[in-house]
mmCIF file with all atom_site columns, C-alpha atoms in Angstrom:
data_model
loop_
_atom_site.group_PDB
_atom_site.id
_atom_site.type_symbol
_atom_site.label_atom_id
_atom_site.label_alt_id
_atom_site.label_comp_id
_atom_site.label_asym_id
_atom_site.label_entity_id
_atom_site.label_seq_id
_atom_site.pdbx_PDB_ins_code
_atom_site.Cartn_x
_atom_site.Cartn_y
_atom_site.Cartn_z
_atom_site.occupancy
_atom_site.B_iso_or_equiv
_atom_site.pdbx_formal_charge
_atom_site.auth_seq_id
_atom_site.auth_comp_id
_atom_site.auth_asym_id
_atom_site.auth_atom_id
_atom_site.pdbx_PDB_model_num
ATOM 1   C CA . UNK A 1 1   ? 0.000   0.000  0.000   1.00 0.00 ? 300 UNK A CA 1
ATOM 2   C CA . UNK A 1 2   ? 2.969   2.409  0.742   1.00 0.00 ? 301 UNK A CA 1
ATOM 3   C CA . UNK A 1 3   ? 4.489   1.591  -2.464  1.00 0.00 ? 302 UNK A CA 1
ATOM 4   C CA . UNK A 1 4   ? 0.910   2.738  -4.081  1.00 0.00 ? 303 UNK A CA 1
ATOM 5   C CA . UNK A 1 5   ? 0.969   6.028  -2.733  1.00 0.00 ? 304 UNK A CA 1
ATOM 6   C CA . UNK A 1 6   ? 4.265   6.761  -3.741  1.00 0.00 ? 305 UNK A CA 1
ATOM 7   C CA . UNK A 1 7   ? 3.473   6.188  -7.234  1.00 0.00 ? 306 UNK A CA 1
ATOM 8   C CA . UNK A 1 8   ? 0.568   8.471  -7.073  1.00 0.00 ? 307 UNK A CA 1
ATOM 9   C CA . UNK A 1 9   ? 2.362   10.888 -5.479  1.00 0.00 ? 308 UNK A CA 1
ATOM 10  C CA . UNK A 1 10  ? 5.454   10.677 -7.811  1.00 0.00 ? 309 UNK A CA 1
ATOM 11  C CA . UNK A 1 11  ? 3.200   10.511 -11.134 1.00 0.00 ? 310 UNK A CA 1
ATOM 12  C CA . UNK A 1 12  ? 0.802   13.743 -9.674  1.00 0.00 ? 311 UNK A CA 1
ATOM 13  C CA . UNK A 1 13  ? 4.136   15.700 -9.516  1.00 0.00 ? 312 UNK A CA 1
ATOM 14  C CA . UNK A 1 14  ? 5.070   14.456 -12.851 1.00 0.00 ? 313 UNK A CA 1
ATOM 15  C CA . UNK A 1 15  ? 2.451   15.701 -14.397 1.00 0.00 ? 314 UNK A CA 1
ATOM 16  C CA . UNK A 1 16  ? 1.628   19.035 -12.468 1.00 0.00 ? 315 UNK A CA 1
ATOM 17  C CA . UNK A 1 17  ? 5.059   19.461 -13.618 1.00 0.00 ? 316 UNK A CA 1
ATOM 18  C CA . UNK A 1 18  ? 4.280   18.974 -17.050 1.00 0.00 ? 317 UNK A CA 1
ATOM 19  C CA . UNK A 1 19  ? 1.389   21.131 -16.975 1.00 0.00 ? 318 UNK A CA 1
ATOM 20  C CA . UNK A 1 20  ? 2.826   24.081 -15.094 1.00 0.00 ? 319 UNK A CA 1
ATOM 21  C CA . UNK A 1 21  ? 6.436   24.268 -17.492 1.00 0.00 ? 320 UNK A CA 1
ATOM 22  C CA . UNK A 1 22  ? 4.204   24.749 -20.560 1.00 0.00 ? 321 UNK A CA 1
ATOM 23  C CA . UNK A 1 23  ? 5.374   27.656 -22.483 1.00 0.00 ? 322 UNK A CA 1
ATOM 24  C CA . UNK A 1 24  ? 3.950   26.619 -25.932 1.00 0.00 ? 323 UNK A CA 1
ATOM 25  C CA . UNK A 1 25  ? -0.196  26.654 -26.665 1.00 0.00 ? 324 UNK A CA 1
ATOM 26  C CA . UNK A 1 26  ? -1.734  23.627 -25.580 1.00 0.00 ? 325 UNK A CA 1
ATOM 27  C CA . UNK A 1 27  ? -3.619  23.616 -28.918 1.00 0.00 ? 326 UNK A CA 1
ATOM 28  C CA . UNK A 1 28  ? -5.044  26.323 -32.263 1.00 0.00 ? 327 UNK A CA 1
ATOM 29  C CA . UNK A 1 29  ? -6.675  26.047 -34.612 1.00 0.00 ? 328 UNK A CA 1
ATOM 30  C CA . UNK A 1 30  ? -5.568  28.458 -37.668 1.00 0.00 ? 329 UNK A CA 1
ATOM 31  C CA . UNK A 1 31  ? -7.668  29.085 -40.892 1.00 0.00 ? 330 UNK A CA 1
ATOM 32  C CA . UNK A 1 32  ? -4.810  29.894 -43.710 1.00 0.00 ? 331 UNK A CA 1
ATOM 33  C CA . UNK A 1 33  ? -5.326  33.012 -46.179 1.00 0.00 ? 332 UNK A CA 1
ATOM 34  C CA . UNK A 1 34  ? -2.254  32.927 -48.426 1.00 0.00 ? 333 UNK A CA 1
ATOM 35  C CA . UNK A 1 35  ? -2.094  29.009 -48.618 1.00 0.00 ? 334 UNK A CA 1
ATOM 36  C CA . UNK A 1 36  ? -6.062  28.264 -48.463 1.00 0.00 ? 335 UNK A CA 1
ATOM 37  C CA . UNK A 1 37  ? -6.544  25.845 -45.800 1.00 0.00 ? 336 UNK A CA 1
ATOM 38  C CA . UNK A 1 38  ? -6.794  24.726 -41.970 1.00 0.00 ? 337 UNK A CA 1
ATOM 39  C CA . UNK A 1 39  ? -3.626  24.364 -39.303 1.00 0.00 ? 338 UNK A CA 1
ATOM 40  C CA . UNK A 1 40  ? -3.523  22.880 -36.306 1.00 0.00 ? 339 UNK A CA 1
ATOM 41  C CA . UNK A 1 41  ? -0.796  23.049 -33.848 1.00 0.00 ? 340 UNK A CA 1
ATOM 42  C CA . UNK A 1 42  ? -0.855  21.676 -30.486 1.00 0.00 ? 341 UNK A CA 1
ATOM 43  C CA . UNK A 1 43  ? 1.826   21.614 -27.287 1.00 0.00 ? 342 UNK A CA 1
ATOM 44  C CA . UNK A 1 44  ? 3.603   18.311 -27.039 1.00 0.00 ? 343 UNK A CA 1
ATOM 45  C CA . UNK A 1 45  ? 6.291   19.686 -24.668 1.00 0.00 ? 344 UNK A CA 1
ATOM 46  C CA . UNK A 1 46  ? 7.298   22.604 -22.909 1.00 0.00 ? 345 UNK A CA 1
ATOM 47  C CA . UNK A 1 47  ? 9.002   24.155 -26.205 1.00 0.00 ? 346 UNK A CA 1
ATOM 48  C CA . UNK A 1 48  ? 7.617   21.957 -28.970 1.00 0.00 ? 347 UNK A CA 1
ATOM 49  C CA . UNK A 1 49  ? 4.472   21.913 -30.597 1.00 0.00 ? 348 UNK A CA 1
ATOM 50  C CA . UNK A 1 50  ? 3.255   19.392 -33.598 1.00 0.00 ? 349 UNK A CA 1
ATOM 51  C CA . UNK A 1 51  ? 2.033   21.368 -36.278 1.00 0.00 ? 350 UNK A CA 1
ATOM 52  C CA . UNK A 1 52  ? -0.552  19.614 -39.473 1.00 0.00 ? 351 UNK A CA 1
ATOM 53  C CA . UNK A 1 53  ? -1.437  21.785 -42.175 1.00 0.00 ? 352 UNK A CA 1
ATOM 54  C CA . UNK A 1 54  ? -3.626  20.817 -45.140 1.00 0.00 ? 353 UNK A CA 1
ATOM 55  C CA . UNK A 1 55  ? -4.075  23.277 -47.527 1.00 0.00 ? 354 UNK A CA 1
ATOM 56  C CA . UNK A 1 56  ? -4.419  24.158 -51.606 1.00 0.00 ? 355 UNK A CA 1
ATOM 57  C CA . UNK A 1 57  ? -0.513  24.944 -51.522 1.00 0.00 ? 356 UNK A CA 1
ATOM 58  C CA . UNK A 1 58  ? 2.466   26.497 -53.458 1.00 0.00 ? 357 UNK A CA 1
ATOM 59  C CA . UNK A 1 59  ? 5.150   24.478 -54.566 1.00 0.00 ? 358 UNK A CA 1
ATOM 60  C CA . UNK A 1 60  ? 7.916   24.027 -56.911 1.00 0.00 ? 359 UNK A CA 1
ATOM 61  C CA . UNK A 1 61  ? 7.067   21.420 -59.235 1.00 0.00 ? 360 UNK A CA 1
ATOM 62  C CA . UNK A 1 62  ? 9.663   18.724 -58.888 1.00 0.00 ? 361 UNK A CA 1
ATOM 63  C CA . UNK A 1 63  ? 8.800   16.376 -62.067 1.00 0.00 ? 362 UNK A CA 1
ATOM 64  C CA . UNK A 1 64  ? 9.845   19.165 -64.202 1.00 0.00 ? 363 UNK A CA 1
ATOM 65  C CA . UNK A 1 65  ? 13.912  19.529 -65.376 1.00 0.00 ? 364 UNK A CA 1
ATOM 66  C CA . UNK A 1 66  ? 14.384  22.952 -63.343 1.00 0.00 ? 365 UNK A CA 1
ATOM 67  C CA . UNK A 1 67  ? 12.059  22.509 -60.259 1.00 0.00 ? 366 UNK A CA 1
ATOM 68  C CA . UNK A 1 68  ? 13.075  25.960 -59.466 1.00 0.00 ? 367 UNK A CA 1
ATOM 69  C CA . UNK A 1 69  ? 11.579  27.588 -62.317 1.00 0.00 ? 368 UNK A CA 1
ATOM 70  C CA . UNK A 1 70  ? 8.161   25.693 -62.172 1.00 0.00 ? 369 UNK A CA 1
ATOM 71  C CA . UNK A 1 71  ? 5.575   26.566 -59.350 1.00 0.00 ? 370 UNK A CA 1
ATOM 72  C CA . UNK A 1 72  ? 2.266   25.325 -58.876 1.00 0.00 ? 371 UNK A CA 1
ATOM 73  C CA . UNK A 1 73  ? -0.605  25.067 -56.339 1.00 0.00 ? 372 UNK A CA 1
ATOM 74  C CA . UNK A 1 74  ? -1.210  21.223 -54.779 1.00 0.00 ? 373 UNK A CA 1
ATOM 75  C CA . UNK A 1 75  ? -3.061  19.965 -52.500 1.00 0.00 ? 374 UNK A CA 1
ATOM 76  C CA . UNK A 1 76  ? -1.075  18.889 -49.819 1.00 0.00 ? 375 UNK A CA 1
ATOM 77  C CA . UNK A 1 77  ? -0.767  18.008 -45.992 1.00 0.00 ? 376 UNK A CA 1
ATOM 78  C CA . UNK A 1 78  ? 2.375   19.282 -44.059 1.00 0.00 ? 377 UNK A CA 1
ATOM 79  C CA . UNK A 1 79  ? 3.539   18.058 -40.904 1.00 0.00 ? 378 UNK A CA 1
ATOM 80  C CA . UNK A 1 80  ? 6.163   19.358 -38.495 1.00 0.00 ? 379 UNK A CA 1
ATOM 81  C CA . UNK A 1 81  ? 7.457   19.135 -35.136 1.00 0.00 ? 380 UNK A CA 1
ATOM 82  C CA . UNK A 1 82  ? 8.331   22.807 -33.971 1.00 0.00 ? 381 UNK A CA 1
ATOM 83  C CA . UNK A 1 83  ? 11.102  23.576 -31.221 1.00 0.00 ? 382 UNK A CA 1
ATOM 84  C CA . UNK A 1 84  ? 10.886  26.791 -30.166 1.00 0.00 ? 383 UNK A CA 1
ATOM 85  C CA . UNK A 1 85  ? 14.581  28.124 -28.838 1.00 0.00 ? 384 UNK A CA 1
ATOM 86  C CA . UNK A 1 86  ? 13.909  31.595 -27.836 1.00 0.00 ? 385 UNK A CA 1
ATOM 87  C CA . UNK A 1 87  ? 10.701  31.881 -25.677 1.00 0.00 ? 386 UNK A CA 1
ATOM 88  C CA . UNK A 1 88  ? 12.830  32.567 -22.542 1.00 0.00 ? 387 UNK A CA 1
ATOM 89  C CA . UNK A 1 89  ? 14.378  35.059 -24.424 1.00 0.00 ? 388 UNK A CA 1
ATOM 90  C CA . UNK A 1 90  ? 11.275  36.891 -25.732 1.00 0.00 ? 389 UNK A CA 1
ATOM 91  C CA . UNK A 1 91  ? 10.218  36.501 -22.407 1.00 0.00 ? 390 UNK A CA 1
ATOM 92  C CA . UNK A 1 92  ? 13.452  38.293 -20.473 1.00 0.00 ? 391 UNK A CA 1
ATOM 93  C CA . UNK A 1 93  ? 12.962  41.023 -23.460 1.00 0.00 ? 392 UNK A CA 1
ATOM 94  C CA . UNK A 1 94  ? 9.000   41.888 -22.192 1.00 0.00 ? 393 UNK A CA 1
ATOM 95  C CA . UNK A 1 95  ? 8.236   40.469 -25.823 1.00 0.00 ? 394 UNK A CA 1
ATOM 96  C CA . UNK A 1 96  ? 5.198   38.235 -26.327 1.00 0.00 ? 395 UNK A CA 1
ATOM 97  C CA . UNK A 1 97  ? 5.065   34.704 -26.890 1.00 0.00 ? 396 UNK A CA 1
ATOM 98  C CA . UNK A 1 98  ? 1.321   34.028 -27.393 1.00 0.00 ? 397 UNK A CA 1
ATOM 99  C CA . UNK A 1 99  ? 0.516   31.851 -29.778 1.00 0.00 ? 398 UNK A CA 1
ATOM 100 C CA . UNK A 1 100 ? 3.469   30.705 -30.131 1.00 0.00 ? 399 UNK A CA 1
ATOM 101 C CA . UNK A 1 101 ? 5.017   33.784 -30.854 1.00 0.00 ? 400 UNK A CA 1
ATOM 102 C CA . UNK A 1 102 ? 9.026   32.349 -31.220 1.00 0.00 ? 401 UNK A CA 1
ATOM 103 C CA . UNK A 1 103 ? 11.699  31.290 -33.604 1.00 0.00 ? 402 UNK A CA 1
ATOM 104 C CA . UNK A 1 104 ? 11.936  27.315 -34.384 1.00 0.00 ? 403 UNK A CA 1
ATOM 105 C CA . UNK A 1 105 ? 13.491  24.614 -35.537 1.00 0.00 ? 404 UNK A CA 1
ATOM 106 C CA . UNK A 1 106 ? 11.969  21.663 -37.359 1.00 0.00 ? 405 UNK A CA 1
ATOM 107 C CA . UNK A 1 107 ? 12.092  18.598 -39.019 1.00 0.00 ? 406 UNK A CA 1
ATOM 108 C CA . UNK A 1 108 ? 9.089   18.770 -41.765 1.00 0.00 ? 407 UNK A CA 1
ATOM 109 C CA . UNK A 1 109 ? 7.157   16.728 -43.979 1.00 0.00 ? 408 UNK A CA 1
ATOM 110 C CA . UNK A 1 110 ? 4.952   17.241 -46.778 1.00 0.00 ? 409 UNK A CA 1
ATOM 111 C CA . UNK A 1 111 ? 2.348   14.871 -49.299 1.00 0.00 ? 410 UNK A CA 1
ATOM 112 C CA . UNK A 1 112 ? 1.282   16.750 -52.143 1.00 0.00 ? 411 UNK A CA 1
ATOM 113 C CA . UNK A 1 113 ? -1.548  14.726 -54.356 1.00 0.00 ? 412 UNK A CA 1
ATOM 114 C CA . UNK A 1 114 ? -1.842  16.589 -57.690 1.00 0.00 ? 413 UNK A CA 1
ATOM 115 C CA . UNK A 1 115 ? -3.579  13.979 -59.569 1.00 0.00 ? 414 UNK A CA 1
ATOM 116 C CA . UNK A 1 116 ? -2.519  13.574 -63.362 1.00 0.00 ? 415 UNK A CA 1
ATOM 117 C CA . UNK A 1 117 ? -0.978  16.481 -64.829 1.00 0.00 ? 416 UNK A CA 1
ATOM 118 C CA . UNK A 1 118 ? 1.407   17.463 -68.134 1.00 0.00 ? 417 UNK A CA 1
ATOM 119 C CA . UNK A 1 119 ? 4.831   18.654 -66.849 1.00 0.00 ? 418 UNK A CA 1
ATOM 120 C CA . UNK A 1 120 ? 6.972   19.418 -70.304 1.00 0.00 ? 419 UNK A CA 1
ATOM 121 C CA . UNK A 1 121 ? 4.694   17.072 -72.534 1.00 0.00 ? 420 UNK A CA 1
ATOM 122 C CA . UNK A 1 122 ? 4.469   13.863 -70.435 1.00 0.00 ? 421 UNK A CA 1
ATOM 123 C CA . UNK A 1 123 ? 2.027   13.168 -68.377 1.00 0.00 ? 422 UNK A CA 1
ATOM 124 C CA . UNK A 1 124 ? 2.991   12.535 -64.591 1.00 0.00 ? 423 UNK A CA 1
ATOM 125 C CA . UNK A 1 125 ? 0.913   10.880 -61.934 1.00 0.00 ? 424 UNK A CA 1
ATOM 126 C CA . UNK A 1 126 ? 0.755   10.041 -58.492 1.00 0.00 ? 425 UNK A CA 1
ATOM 127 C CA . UNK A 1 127 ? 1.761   11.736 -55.268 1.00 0.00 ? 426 UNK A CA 1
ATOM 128 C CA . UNK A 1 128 ? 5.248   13.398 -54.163 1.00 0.00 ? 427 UNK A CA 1
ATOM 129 C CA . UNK A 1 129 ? 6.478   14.599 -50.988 1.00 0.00 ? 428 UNK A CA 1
ATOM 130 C CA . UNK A 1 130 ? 9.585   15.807 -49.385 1.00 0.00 ? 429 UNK A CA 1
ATOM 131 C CA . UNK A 1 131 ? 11.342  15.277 -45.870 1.00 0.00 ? 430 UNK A CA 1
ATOM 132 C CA . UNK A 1 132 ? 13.234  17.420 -44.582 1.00 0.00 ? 431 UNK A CA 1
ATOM 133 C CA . UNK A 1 133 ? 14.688  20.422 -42.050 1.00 0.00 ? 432 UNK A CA 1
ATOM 134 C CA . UNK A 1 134 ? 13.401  24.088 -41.850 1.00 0.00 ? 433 UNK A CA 1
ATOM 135 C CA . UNK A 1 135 ? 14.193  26.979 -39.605 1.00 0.00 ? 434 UNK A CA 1
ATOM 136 C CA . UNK A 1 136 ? 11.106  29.217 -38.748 1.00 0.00 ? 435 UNK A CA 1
ATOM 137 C CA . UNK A 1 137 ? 9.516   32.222 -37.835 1.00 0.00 ? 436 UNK A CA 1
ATOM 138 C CA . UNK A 1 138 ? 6.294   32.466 -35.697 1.00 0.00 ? 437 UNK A CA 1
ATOM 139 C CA . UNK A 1 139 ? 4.398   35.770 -34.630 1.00 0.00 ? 438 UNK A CA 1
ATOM 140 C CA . UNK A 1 140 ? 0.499   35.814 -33.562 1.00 0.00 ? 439 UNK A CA 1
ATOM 141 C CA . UNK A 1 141 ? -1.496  38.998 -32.452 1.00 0.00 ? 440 UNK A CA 1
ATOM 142 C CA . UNK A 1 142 ? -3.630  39.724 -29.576 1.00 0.00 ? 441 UNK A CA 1
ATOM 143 C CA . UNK A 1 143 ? -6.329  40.083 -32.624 1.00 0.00 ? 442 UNK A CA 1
ATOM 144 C CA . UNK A 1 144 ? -5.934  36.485 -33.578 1.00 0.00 ? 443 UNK A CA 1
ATOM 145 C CA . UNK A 1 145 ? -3.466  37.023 -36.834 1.00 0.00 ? 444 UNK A CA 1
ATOM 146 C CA . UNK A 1 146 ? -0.664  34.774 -37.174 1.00 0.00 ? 445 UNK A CA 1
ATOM 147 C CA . UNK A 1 147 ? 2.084   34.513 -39.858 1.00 0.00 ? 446 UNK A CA 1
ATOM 148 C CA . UNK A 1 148 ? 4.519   32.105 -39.937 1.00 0.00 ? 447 UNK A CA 1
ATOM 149 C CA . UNK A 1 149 ? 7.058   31.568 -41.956 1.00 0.00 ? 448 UNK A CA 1
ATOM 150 C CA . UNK A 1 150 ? 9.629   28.482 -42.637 1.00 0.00 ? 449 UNK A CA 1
ATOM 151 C CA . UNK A 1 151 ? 12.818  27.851 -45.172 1.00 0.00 ? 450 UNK A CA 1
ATOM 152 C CA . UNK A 1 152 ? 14.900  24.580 -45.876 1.00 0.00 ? 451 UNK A CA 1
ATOM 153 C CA . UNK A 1 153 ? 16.109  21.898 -47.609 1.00 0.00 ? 452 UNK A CA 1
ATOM 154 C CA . UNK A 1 154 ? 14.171  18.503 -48.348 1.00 0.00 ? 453 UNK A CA 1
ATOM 155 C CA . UNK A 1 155 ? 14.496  15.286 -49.937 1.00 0.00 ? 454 UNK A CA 1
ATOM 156 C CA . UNK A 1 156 ? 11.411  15.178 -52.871 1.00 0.00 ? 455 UNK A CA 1
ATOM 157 C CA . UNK A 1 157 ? 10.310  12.010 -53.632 1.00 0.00 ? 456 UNK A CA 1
ATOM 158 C CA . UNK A 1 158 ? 7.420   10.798 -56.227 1.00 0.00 ? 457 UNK A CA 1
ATOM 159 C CA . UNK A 1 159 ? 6.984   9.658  -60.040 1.00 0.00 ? 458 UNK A CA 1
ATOM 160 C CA . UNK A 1 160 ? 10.737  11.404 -60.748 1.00 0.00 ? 459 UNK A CA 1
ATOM 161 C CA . UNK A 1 161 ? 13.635  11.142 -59.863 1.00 0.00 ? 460 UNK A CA 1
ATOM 162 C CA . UNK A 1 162 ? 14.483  12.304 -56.664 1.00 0.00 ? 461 UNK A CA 1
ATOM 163 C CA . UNK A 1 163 ? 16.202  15.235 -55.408 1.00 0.00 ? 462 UNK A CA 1
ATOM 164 C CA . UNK A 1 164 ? 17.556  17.486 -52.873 1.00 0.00 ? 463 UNK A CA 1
ATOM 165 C CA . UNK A 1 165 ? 15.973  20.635 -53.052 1.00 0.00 ? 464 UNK A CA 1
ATOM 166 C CA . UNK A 1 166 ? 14.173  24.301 -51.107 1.00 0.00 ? 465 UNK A CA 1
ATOM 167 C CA . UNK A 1 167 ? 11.538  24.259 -48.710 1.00 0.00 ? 466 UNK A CA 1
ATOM 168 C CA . UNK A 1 168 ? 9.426   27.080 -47.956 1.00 0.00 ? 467 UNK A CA 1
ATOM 169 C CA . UNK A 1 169 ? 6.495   27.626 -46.208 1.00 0.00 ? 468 UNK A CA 1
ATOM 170 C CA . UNK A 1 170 ? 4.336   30.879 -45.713 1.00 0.00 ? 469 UNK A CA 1
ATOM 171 C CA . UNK A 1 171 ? 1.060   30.788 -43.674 1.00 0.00 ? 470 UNK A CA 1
ATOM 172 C CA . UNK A 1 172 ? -0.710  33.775 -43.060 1.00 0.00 ? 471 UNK A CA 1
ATOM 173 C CA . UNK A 1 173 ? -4.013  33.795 -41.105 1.00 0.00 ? 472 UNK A CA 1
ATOM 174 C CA . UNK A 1 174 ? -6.279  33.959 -38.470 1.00 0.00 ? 473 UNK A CA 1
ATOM 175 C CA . UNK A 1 175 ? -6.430  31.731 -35.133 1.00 0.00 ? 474 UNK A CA 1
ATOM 176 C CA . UNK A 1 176 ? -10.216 30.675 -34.269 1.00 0.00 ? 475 UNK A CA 1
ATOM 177 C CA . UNK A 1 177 ? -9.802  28.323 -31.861 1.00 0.00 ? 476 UNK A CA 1
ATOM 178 C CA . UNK A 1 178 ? -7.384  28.144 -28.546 1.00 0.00 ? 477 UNK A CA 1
ATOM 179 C CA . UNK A 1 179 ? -6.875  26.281 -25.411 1.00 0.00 ? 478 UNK A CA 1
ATOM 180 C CA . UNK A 1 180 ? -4.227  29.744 -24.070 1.00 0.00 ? 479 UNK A CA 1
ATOM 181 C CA . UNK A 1 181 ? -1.801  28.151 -21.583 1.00 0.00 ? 480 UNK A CA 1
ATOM 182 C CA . UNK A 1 182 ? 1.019   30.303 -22.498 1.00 0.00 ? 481 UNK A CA 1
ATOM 183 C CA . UNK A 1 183 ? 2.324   32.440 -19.885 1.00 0.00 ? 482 UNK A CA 1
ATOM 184 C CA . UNK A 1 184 ? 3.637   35.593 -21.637 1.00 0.00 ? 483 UNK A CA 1
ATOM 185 C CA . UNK A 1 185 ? 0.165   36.325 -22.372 1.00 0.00 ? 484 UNK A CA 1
#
C-alpha cells in the first residue's frame, strides 16, 4: 500500500510538472489566407508543438527539369514538429510569446496529391512529398493574426527522380480556436 501512494504521489508531480512548465499553446486552430486551408498546432512539450497543415498549396514542381523555375498550387498536408529556442528570451525582453510567438526549428514533412498532370509534354501521376529540415519564424497577435514563416532543404520524392531541393512555407491567417496556456500572455 505504501508503495501505491508513492506512485501516485510521484506521477501527480510528474504531471503538475508537465502542466505548469508549458510555455507553448496547448492547442489552435488556424484558418490559412495565403495558402487556403486549416492548421492545427498543439503543445507536445514545454518548447515543442506538432504542427498539421492541409491546404491548396504552393510548390515548386519537382517532375519538371528545373524545379526551381516551375511553381504550382497542390493539394497537400504538411507536418512538423516545432522547437521553439527563444521563448525565454522573448520573455526576459518583455516580448510576447502568445501563440506561439518564437523562432523554431523543425524537421518537416509534406504529401502533395496533384492527380494527373502534363509537366513538359508527359504526363505525370501520383503523389510526391519531401522530408526534410526548416528553420522558422512564428508571430500571432492579440487580434488572432498569425504569420509564420519556414525555409529549408528537403528530400522530394514521387513519379521522378528524386532530389535534394528548397523548402518554404508561408502561412498567413487567423487563429479561431485556442486552449491559451502560455504564460507571456
Amino acid at each position: 500500500m505504501r508503495r501505491f501512494l508513492y506512485m501516485v504521489f510521484l506521477f501527480s508531480g510528474i504531471s503538475s510538472f508537465a502542466q505548469y512548465g508549458m510555455n507553448c499553446e496547448i492547442r489552435q486552430i488556424k484558418i490559412n489566407i495565403f495558402n487556403p486551408g486549416v492548421e492545427y498546432e498543439m503543445g507536445l512539450g514545454v518548447n515543442s508543438t506538432l504542427d498539421i497543415r492541409v491546404a491548396w498549396q504552393m510548390a515548386l514542381e519537382p517532375a519538371s527539369t528545373a524545379p526551381m523555375e516551375n511553381l504550382d498550387f497542390f493539394p497537400a498536408i504538411t507536418v512538423q514538429n516545432r522547437y521553439y529556442h527563444n521563448f525565454n528570451g522573448r520573455q526576459r525582453r518583455r516580448k510576447p510569446i502568445y501563440g506561439n510567438s518564437g523562432n523554431y526549428l523543425a524537421p518537416s514533412a509534406a504529401i502533395f496529391s496533384p492527380g494527373s498532370r502534363v509537366v513538359e509534354n508527359r504526363i505525370v501521376d501520383g503523389v510526391h512529398g519531401y522530408g526534410g529540415l526548416v528553420y522558422g519564424v512564428q508571430r500571432s497577435y492579440d487580434s488572432g493574426i498569425s504569420f509564420s514563416i519556414d525555409a529549408g532543404a528537403g528530400y522530394y520524392v514521387g513519379p521522378f527522380k528524386g532530389g535534394i531541393y528548397p523548402v518554404v512555407n508561408l502561412s498567413l491567417g487567423w487563429i479561431v480556436s485556442e486552449k491559451r496556456w502560455c504564460v507571456g500572455r
